[in-house]
Amino acid sequence: MLVVSPSLYKCKKTEESDAINCDDVSDDDTIQKLAKAEEQNSKLKCLSKVLTELPIQKGKDKGTNLPAVFPHHGDAGHWQVWNRALDKRFKGLKALDRLVTSGNTCSVWEVGANVAAQDSKDLMALYGTCKYHAFEPVPDFNKKLEENWKDENQMTVHKFGIGGKDQIFGVSRNALKGNDGDATFLDDSNKQAGEVKIHIKSFDYVLEKTDGIPSMVEMNCEGCEWNFLMEALKHGWIKKVPIVQIGWHSYGDVGIGLRAMQLCDIRVLLSETHVMDYGLAFGWERWSLKE
């Protein structure tokens, strides 16, 4: 564990906790060093927690039938663990409760809506006055999605994904796996010259064309969350979203080590503006904007 020396930074350690009081420090360089050290400390604590939550399970690789270790809840066959938070996802949504009760406008973005936007359907049953936006970039999926929601005025289907910039890339059909082909796993390793063209629109474009900052972002996009969240945090808009709910997925070619560190990077950045309501590493978690 990283230890920060109070004497090094001319700060005082409080008696009640390990917190360091730097109210009297005026040296900008010193304060920046301390902030960096505290950030590293937070990441190390997060990483320790994340690694203890990994559901390591021995088994056999589906492709080769050779012995393998699966460090992800879904891959390990721990679906009951990965889905453990399903009942929590639509309870305790205080920000939506307040908006609906007060009669203010609310909106929900479902990122990775697939063919049904089931999460939006469940939320709509509870918050019927909100506007809903379902984002799905895979053509075969968004055609079905549009058909399924054609008679619902509260829902707008968007046939593209969201990211830091406009782009088009190809994905092989092998990357579209699970649920008999009705799931998407999109990360950097899958962005190649595939036959399925994926369209991404920038955050600025989507914010302008929708209702602005959404009241809630619901993410279940089968791997896109890694790039999406870091780009959204860099842009800044997601720091103003009252509720952010994330379903974490597999590691792709990146591997478990780097993904664990990326997860902690995202959590540390989100914790600057939000509080985690619940969370399981590589499972589901929800963050609410600090009041």
Tab-separated table of C-alpha atoms in Angstrom:
chain	number	residue	atom	x	y	z
A	1	MET	CA	0.000	0.000	0.000
A	2	LEU	CA	1.177	3.498	-0.835
A	3	VAL	CA	1.949	5.539	2.281
A	4	VAL	CA	1.830	9.320	2.122
A	5	SER	CA	4.132	11.045	4.570
A	6	PRO	CA	2.502	14.131	6.103
A	7	SER	CA	5.892	15.652	6.792
A	8	LEU	CA	6.850	15.374	3.118
A	9	TYR	CA	3.918	17.553	2.143
A	10	LYS	CA	3.918	19.802	5.231
A	11	CYS	CA	0.394	18.649	6.061
A	12	LYS	CA	-1.176	17.565	9.323
A	13	LYS	CA	-2.645	14.131	9.936
A	14	THR	CA	-5.906	14.281	11.867
A	15	GLU	CA	-6.262	12.256	15.054
A	16	GLU	CA	-9.668	10.857	14.100
A	17	SER	CA	-8.594	9.246	10.819
A	18	ASP	CA	-5.833	8.868	8.279
A	19	ALA	CA	-7.051	11.960	6.452
A	20	ILE	CA	-4.457	14.622	5.817
A	21	ASN	CA	-5.306	18.284	6.387
A	22	CYS	CA	-3.596	20.584	3.918
A	23	ASP	CA	-5.545	23.769	4.594
A	24	ASP	CA	-2.376	25.652	5.446
A	25	VAL	CA	-0.413	24.514	2.415
A	26	SER	CA	0.025	27.190	-0.259
A	27	ASP	CA	2.658	25.509	-2.433
A	28	ASP	CA	0.790	24.517	-5.633
A	29	ASP	CA	3.397	21.920	-6.571
A	30	THR	CA	3.144	20.344	-3.126
A	31	ILE	CA	-0.637	20.195	-3.289
A	32	GLN	CA	-0.515	18.602	-6.739
A	33	LYS	CA	1.901	15.949	-5.504
A	34	LEU	CA	-0.345	15.183	-2.566
A	35	ALA	CA	-3.433	14.975	-4.775
A	36	LYS	CA	-1.622	12.558	-7.084
A	37	ALA	CA	-0.532	10.408	-4.160
A	38	GLU	CA	-4.065	10.290	-2.750
A	39	GLU	CA	-5.396	9.340	-6.189
A	40	GLN	CA	-2.900	6.474	-6.380
A	41	ASN	CA	-3.940	5.411	-2.899
A	42	SER	CA	-7.583	5.329	-3.965
A	43	LYS	CA	-6.755	3.246	-7.034
A	44	LEU	CA	-4.761	0.751	-4.981
A	45	LYS	CA	-7.620	0.334	-2.503
A	46	CYS	CA	-10.044	-0.132	-5.378
A	47	LEU	CA	-7.771	-2.640	-7.110
A	48	SER	CA	-7.454	-4.685	-3.917
A	49	LYS	CA	-11.258	-4.826	-3.613
A	50	VAL	CA	-11.756	-5.653	-7.284
A	51	LEU	CA	-9.310	-8.542	-7.242
A	52	THR	CA	-10.984	-10.119	-4.219
A	53	GLU	CA	-14.329	-10.053	-6.041
A	54	LEU	CA	-13.176	-11.899	-9.147
A	55	PRO	CA	-15.041	-15.221	-9.543
A	56	ILE	CA	-12.128	-17.403	-10.644
A	57	GLN	CA	-13.492	-20.694	-11.920
A	58	LYS	CA	-11.655	-23.572	-13.544
A	59	GLY	CA	-13.159	-25.127	-16.638
A	60	LYS	CA	-12.568	-25.929	-20.285
A	61	ASP	CA	-12.214	-23.566	-23.193
A	62	LYS	CA	-15.207	-23.904	-25.538
A	63	GLY	CA	-13.059	-23.677	-28.640
A	64	THR	CA	-10.223	-26.068	-27.798
A	65	ASN	CA	-11.695	-28.020	-24.866
A	66	LEU	CA	-8.394	-27.433	-23.054
A	67	PRO	CA	-8.263	-26.556	-19.328
A	68	ALA	CA	-8.791	-22.838	-18.707
A	69	VAL	CA	-9.488	-20.325	-15.943
A	70	PHE	CA	-12.420	-17.937	-16.385
A	71	PRO	CA	-12.096	-14.741	-14.312
A	72	HIS	CA	-15.433	-13.183	-15.264
A	73	HIS	CA	-18.820	-13.857	-13.689
A	74	GLY	CA	-20.471	-14.766	-16.971
A	75	ASP	CA	-17.588	-16.795	-18.374
A	76	ALA	CA	-17.261	-18.634	-15.087
A	77	GLY	CA	-20.900	-19.641	-15.199
A	78	HIS	CA	-21.694	-17.349	-12.267
A	79	TRP	CA	-24.735	-15.815	-13.896
A	80	GLN	CA	-26.552	-15.667	-10.588
A	81	VAL	CA	-23.678	-13.548	-9.259
A	82	TRP	CA	-23.471	-11.269	-12.293
A	83	ASN	CA	-27.237	-10.832	-12.231
A	84	ARG	CA	-27.362	-10.431	-8.448
A	85	ALA	CA	-28.076	-6.726	-8.736
A	86	LEU	CA	-30.930	-7.046	-11.230
A	87	ASP	CA	-33.536	-6.447	-8.527
A	88	LYS	CA	-31.603	-3.409	-7.270
A	89	ARG	CA	-31.282	-1.686	-10.614
A	90	PHE	CA	-34.740	-0.153	-10.654
A	91	LYS	CA	-35.076	0.579	-6.937
A	92	GLY	CA	-33.793	3.588	-5.052
A	93	LEU	CA	-33.623	5.823	-8.131
A	94	LYS	CA	-34.045	8.951	-6.021
A	95	ALA	CA	-33.177	11.434	-8.739
A	96	LEU	CA	-35.857	10.071	-11.058
A	97	ASP	CA	-38.331	9.976	-8.167
A	98	ARG	CA	-37.716	13.664	-7.446
A	99	LEU	CA	-38.004	14.706	-11.090
A	100	VAL	CA	-41.237	12.810	-11.661
A	101	THR	CA	-42.780	13.952	-8.380
A	102	SER	CA	-41.968	17.588	-9.081
A	103	GLY	CA	-43.269	17.374	-12.634
A	104	ASN	CA	-39.903	18.189	-14.206
A	105	THR	CA	-38.663	16.660	-17.449
A	106	CYS	CA	-36.626	13.478	-17.156
A	107	SER	CA	-34.849	11.406	-19.774
A	108	VAL	CA	-33.146	8.016	-19.855
A	109	TRP	CA	-30.452	6.843	-22.246
A	110	GLU	CA	-30.103	3.102	-22.734
A	111	VAL	CA	-26.689	2.489	-24.275
A	112	GLY	CA	-26.532	-0.930	-25.904
A	113	ALA	CA	-30.285	-1.402	-26.292
A	114	ASN	CA	-29.971	-4.574	-28.390
A	115	VAL	CA	-33.244	-5.699	-30.000
A	116	ALA	CA	-35.663	-4.958	-27.167
A	117	ALA	CA	-34.387	-2.128	-24.909
A	118	GLN	CA	-35.719	-4.223	-22.050
A	119	ASP	CA	-34.282	-1.950	-19.368
A	120	SER	CA	-36.141	1.013	-20.847
A	121	LYS	CA	-39.322	-1.046	-20.871
A	122	ASP	CA	-38.910	-1.870	-17.179
A	123	LEU	CA	-38.099	1.738	-16.307
A	124	MET	CA	-41.004	3.048	-18.376
A	125	ALA	CA	-43.385	0.981	-16.267
A	126	LEU	CA	-42.145	2.955	-13.238
A	127	TYR	CA	-41.386	6.324	-14.802
A	128	GLY	CA	-43.813	6.634	-17.686
A	129	THR	CA	-43.455	10.405	-18.083
A	130	CYS	CA	-39.726	10.287	-18.851
A	131	LYS	CA	-38.411	10.421	-22.393
A	132	TYR	CA	-36.357	7.417	-23.493
A	133	HIS	CA	-33.507	7.109	-25.965
A	134	ALA	CA	-32.268	3.684	-27.059
A	135	PHE	CA	-28.856	3.523	-28.745
A	136	GLU	CA	-27.924	0.441	-30.756
A	137	PRO	CA	-25.282	0.552	-33.521
A	138	VAL	CA	-25.579	-2.991	-34.908
A	139	PRO	CA	-27.843	-2.842	-38.018
A	140	ASP	CA	-29.464	-6.259	-37.550
A	141	PHE	CA	-30.309	-5.367	-33.956
A	142	ASN	CA	-31.508	-1.799	-34.417
A	143	LYS	CA	-33.923	-2.811	-37.171
A	144	LYS	CA	-35.655	-5.177	-34.751
A	145	LEU	CA	-35.412	-2.551	-32.008
A	146	GLU	CA	-37.119	0.066	-34.150
A	147	GLU	CA	-39.881	-2.361	-35.056
A	148	ASN	CA	-40.425	-3.309	-31.411
A	149	TRP	CA	-40.853	0.341	-30.360
A	150	LYS	CA	-42.609	1.815	-33.401
A	151	ASP	CA	-45.832	2.548	-31.498
A	152	GLU	CA	-44.277	4.144	-28.383
A	153	ASN	CA	-44.092	7.943	-28.505
A	154	GLN	CA	-41.920	8.197	-25.387
A	155	MET	CA	-39.110	6.206	-27.039
A	156	THR	CA	-36.655	7.363	-29.687
A	157	VAL	CA	-34.480	4.699	-31.297
A	158	HIS	CA	-31.033	5.791	-32.458
A	159	LYS	CA	-29.301	3.539	-34.975
A	160	PHE	CA	-25.792	4.374	-33.810
A	161	GLY	CA	-23.510	4.162	-30.822
A	162	ILE	CA	-22.085	7.064	-28.815
A	163	GLY	CA	-18.462	8.082	-28.361
A	164	GLY	CA	-15.989	10.908	-28.165
A	165	LYS	CA	-16.082	11.508	-31.931
A	166	ASP	CA	-17.933	10.521	-35.086
A	167	GLN	CA	-16.549	7.362	-36.619
A	168	ILE	CA	-17.414	4.309	-38.693
A	169	PHE	CA	-15.664	0.971	-38.303
A	170	GLY	CA	-16.209	-2.624	-39.288
A	171	VAL	CA	-16.912	-5.535	-36.950
A	172	SER	CA	-16.807	-9.179	-37.925
A	173	ARG	CA	-19.915	-11.241	-37.317
A	174	ASN	CA	-17.847	-13.375	-34.930
A	175	ALA	CA	-17.774	-10.380	-32.612
A	176	LEU	CA	-21.569	-10.479	-32.391
A	177	LYS	CA	-22.001	-13.318	-29.960
A	178	GLY	CA	-24.257	-14.562	-27.203
A	179	ASN	CA	-28.037	-14.902	-27.041
A	180	ASP	CA	-27.959	-16.691	-30.424
A	181	GLY	CA	-26.210	-13.765	-32.025
A	182	ASP	CA	-28.260	-11.039	-30.372
A	183	ALA	CA	-25.488	-9.471	-28.320
A	184	THR	CA	-22.645	-7.157	-29.110
A	185	PHE	CA	-19.122	-7.263	-27.784
A	186	LEU	CA	-17.405	-4.122	-28.959
A	187	ASP	CA	-13.974	-3.029	-27.842
A	188	ASP	CA	-10.731	-1.998	-29.521
A	189	SER	CA	-9.838	-5.593	-30.359
A	190	ASN	CA	-13.002	-5.925	-32.471
A	191	LYS	CA	-12.604	-2.713	-34.437
A	192	GLN	CA	-11.379	-4.114	-37.707
A	193	ALA	CA	-12.300	-4.376	-41.365
A	194	GLY	CA	-15.348	-6.514	-40.662
A	195	GLU	CA	-18.449	-6.854	-42.776
A	196	VAL	CA	-20.795	-5.206	-40.235
A	197	LYS	CA	-20.480	-1.411	-40.272
A	198	ILE	CA	-20.822	0.330	-36.917
A	199	HIS	CA	-21.696	4.039	-36.818
A	200	ILE	CA	-20.699	6.132	-33.799
A	201	LYS	CA	-21.892	9.681	-33.180
A	202	SER	CA	-20.105	12.150	-30.912
A	203	PHE	CA	-21.333	13.137	-27.471
A	204	ASP	CA	-21.815	16.728	-28.649
A	205	TYR	CA	-24.026	15.584	-31.520
A	206	VAL	CA	-26.181	13.377	-29.294
A	207	LEU	CA	-26.529	15.983	-26.541
A	208	GLU	CA	-27.715	18.510	-29.117
A	209	LYS	CA	-30.158	16.156	-30.855
A	210	THR	CA	-31.733	14.723	-27.692
A	211	ASP	CA	-32.804	16.434	-24.468
A	212	GLY	CA	-29.331	17.501	-23.349
A	213	ILE	CA	-27.830	15.925	-20.225
A	214	PRO	CA	-29.931	12.817	-19.447
A	215	SER	CA	-31.359	12.066	-16.018
A	216	MET	CA	-30.044	8.515	-16.185
A	217	VAL	CA	-27.608	6.526	-18.298
A	218	GLU	CA	-28.237	2.777	-18.352
A	219	MET	CA	-25.303	0.864	-19.865
A	220	ASN	CA	-25.422	-2.767	-20.928
A	221	CYS	CA	-23.447	-2.564	-24.145
A	222	GLU	CA	-21.425	-5.792	-23.973
A	223	GLY	CA	-17.953	-4.273	-23.790
A	224	CYS	CA	-18.309	-0.745	-25.150
A	225	GLU	CA	-18.465	0.611	-21.580
A	226	TRP	CA	-14.663	0.694	-21.213
A	227	ASN	CA	-14.042	3.266	-23.940
A	228	PHE	CA	-17.405	4.981	-23.556
A	229	LEU	CA	-16.970	5.848	-19.888
A	230	MET	CA	-13.391	7.100	-20.147
A	231	GLU	CA	-14.309	9.247	-23.158
A	232	ALA	CA	-17.438	10.536	-21.376
A	233	LEU	CA	-15.432	11.422	-18.281
A	234	LYS	CA	-12.835	13.202	-20.391
A	235	HIS	CA	-15.574	15.145	-22.163
A	236	GLY	CA	-17.244	15.970	-18.859
A	237	TRP	CA	-20.961	15.585	-19.581
A	238	ILE	CA	-21.378	12.357	-17.625
A	239	LYS	CA	-20.184	14.108	-14.458
A	240	LYS	CA	-23.529	15.963	-14.484
A	241	VAL	CA	-25.749	12.894	-14.970
A	242	PRO	CA	-27.805	12.177	-11.814
A	243	ILE	CA	-27.738	8.370	-12.229
A	244	VAL	CA	-25.154	6.215	-14.018
A	245	GLN	CA	-25.775	2.465	-14.045
A	246	ILE	CA	-23.209	0.097	-15.556
A	247	GLY	CA	-23.130	-3.570	-16.462
A	248	TRP	CA	-19.459	-4.555	-16.765
A	249	HIS	CA	-18.507	-7.222	-19.292
A	250	SER	CA	-15.602	-9.373	-20.396
A	251	TYR	CA	-12.047	-8.250	-20.929
A	252	GLY	CA	-11.538	-9.013	-24.614
A	253	ASP	CA	-7.929	-9.193	-25.769
A	254	VAL	CA	-6.957	-6.509	-23.246
A	255	GLY	CA	-6.861	-9.012	-20.389
A	256	ILE	CA	-7.949	-9.047	-16.788
A	257	GLY	CA	-5.020	-7.073	-15.350
A	258	LEU	CA	-5.437	-3.951	-17.458
A	259	ARG	CA	-9.220	-4.125	-17.266
A	260	ALA	CA	-9.084	-4.213	-13.450
A	261	MET	CA	-6.911	-1.096	-13.479
A	262	GLN	CA	-9.203	0.606	-15.997
A	263	LEU	CA	-12.224	-0.194	-13.841
A	264	CYS	CA	-10.519	1.464	-10.886
A	265	ASP	CA	-9.508	4.470	-12.989
A	266	ILE	CA	-13.166	4.930	-13.914
A	267	ARG	CA	-14.367	4.456	-10.333
A	268	VAL	CA	-11.896	6.984	-8.950
A	269	LEU	CA	-12.934	9.568	-11.550
A	270	LEU	CA	-16.642	8.933	-11.005
A	271	SER	CA	-16.205	9.223	-7.237
A	272	GLU	CA	-15.238	12.896	-7.676
A	273	THR	CA	-18.830	13.748	-8.569
A	274	HIS	CA	-20.869	10.639	-7.670
A	275	VAL	CA	-21.434	8.152	-4.848
A	276	MET	CA	-21.631	4.418	-5.520
A	277	ASP	CA	-25.012	3.052	-4.443
A	278	TYR	CA	-23.946	-0.549	-4.941
A	279	GLY	CA	-21.394	-2.374	-7.008
A	280	LEU	CA	-19.720	-5.655	-7.831
A	281	ALA	CA	-16.482	-5.775	-9.802
A	282	PHE	CA	-17.267	-6.917	-13.347
A	283	GLY	CA	-20.940	-7.153	-12.409
A	284	TRP	CA	-23.486	-4.340	-12.033
A	285	GLU	CA	-23.016	-1.046	-10.224
A	286	ARG	CA	-24.832	2.267	-9.866
A	287	TRP	CA	-23.549	5.782	-9.154
A	288	SER	CA	-25.682	8.729	-8.004
A	289	LEU	CA	-24.676	12.367	-8.302
A	290	LYS	CA	-23.564	13.875	-5.015
A	291	GLU	CA	-26.176	16.148	-3.453
